Amino acid sequence: MSEKKAQLSIDGKDSPIELPVYSGSTGPDVIDVRGLVAQGVFTYDPGFVSTAACESDITYIDGGAGVLLHRGYPIEQLAEKSNFLETCYLLLHGELPSKQEADKFENTIRYHTMVDEAIHQFFRGFPRDAHPMAMLCAVVGGLSAFYHDDLDIDNADHRLLAAHRVIAKMPTLAAMCFKHGMGQPFMYPQNKMGFAENFLHMMFGTPCEEPNVSPILAKAMDTLFLLHADHEQNASTSTVRLAGSTGTNPYACIASGIAALWGPAHGGANEAVLDMLNEIGDESRIEEYIGRAKDKNDPFRLMGFGHRVYKNYDPRATVIRGICDEVLDELGAENDPLLRMAKKLEKIALEDEYFIERKLFPNVDFYSGIILKAIGIPTEMFTVIFATGRTPGWIAHWHEMLSNPYKIGRPRQLYKGHTKRDYPG
Ligand code: CMC
């Protein structure tokens, strides 16, 4: 029972409505407005800026302080000491694995990386220039066609099996999206390789050559996946939860998350960063574009800057900035004109009053775009990589929701349309 109460008086008419107030383990209190519907009113919160839609134990963000915790562990510590698969385990199970549990988990993921050969045929049906996110959305949703025997969502073992499958198969499917566009043969996963190493092998390897993945790039890729692993109730995760609340299968839920991630205000931002850099085209035009970003009459925004939640430096951006320098060094790409331009843009924006006042810092997508471009990943694949990294977060939230009592997600509205009227004639 809640000790704290909020009182709501509507138009000063009736006696105030009493609403319970709950406290989480940290973060703002929440007012329980569920009883309001019985009083004949709804709350109004487009964009869910003040609405907690669920209870969760997985991830905590303090946007003002620039804090991101997974199961209590700061993202900086996970990036330094953990790896992507261990972080997946942490998100799913709530605790870091013992050595034995970690080995078992890695092995399980490794033995789920292959996809049914029939999926190769799906890809052949897509045009060569299909956007990789369009293909990813379709094939991930399509996985439900292959695993319908293990899809009892009320069975926790089935849920974990689906989690393992989807985490393991995402890099394989992501690389297939790339290979299809290139017209190259799909590469089978290699069980002797680590998760990120395997992904880079499936992306850039060919059957004509011995596998050869740079350990520095594999480590950078692993950290990039880890930094994207979860981010609380963002648009795509909320989409996964909303879809999951209807009782639909996990592959359909993840496909809906992928669709939501695609937009340029969310996961599509890293692609939009590179598009923007290409559009700017030359260092001499940076000032012009900064001017456009500040102009209220111009819809142009500096892509890769600002965040709905972080009104301080995004802690993931701090980590990724370091990786960015390592990768550029490893590849000798410091002098790439686009990357040089990105660095200059970052410096100018960080010193500009408009961006400082509004706390618009470079976000994780600004740097991830630069890193991925340096590795040789085409821009249209960027959001696919984000989706691969975000999969454990999506599936952990889905699993958490189904492990507890939940209701179908069904927002209400403030109706402003016609009231009842008669059809003419
Ligand atoms: N460039 C120029 N001005 C900006 C930008 C930007 N990128 N972002 C926000 N502003 C301005 C905005 O015009 C407003 O100014 P004013 O107060 O004078 O009206 C002020 O900053 C606050 O903006 P807002 O729109 O209220 O902020 P928001 O929290 O609703 O939007 C955002 C967050 C991420 C959608 C927005 O910052 C944006 O469009 N950024 C560019 C796209 C981007 O990089 N998205 C990736 C987000 S991180 C990835 C993820 O977690 O999914």
Coordinates of C-alpha atoms and ligand atoms in Angstrom, one line a residue, residues 231 264-267 269 293 296 301-308 311 316 354-355 358 360 363 365, ligand 1:
H231 CA 17.5 1.9 -23.0
P264 CA 15.1 8.9 -38.0
A265 CA 14.0 10.3 -34.6
H266 CA 15.0 7.0 -33.0
G267 CA 17.3 4.3 -34.4
A269 CA 19.4 8.7 -36.5
A293 CA 19.7 24.0 -37.2
K296 CA 13.1 28.2 -36.0
R301 CA 17.9 19.6 -37.1
L302 CA 21.5 18.6 -36.5
M303 CA 21.2 14.8 -36.6
G304 CA 23.0 13.0 -33.8
F305 CA 22.5 15.9 -31.4
G306 CA 20.0 16.0 -28.5
H307 CA 18.0 13.4 -26.7
R308 CA 14.5 13.1 -25.3
K311 CA 19.6 16.6 -21.0
R316 CA 27.1 5.9 -24.0
Y354 CA 22.3 27.5 -28.9
F355 CA 23.4 23.9 -28.3
R358 CA 19.5 23.6 -24.7
L360 CA 22.1 19.4 -27.0
N363 CA 24.3 11.4 -28.7
D365 CA 24.2 7.8 -32.8
Ligands
CMC1 N1 19.2 20.3 -33.7 C1 18.8 21.6 -33.5 N2 17.9 21.9 -32.5 C2 17.5 20.9 -31.7 C3 17.9 19.6 -31.9 C4 18.8 19.3 -33.0 N3 19.2 18.0 -33.2 N4 17.2 18.8 -31.0 C5 16.5 19.6 -30.3 N5 16.6 20.9 -30.7 C6 16.0 22.1 -30.1 C7 14.5 22.2 -30.4 O1 14.3 22.9 -31.6 C8 14.0 22.9 -29.2 O2 14.4 24.2 -29.3 P1 13.4 25.4 -28.6 O3 13.4 25.1 -27.2 O4 14.1 26.7 -29.0 O5 12.1 25.2 -29.3 C9 14.9 22.3 -28.1 O6 16.1 21.9 -28.7 C10 14.3 21.1 -27.4 O7 13.9 20.2 -28.4 P2 12.7 19.1 -28.3 O8 12.3 18.8 -29.6 O9 11.7 19.6 -27.3 O10 13.5 17.9 -27.7 P3 12.9 16.4 -27.7 O11 13.3 15.8 -26.4 O12 11.4 16.4 -28.0 O13 13.6 15.7 -28.9 C11 15.1 14.4 -30.2 C12 14.7 14.8 -28.8 C13 16.2 13.3 -30.1 C14 14.0 13.9 -31.0 C15 15.7 15.7 -30.9 O14 16.8 16.2 -30.1 C16 16.2 15.4 -32.3 O15 15.4 15.5 -33.3 N6 17.5 15.1 -32.5 C17 18.0 14.7 -33.8 C18 17.7 13.3 -34.1 C19 18.6 12.3 -33.3 O16 19.8 12.5 -33.2 N7 17.9 11.3 -32.7 C20 18.6 10.3 -32.0 C21 18.2 10.2 -30.5 S1 19.3 9.1 -29.6 C22 18.8 7.6 -30.2 C23 17.8 6.9 -29.4 O17 17.9 6.8 -28.2 O18 16.8 6.5 -30.1

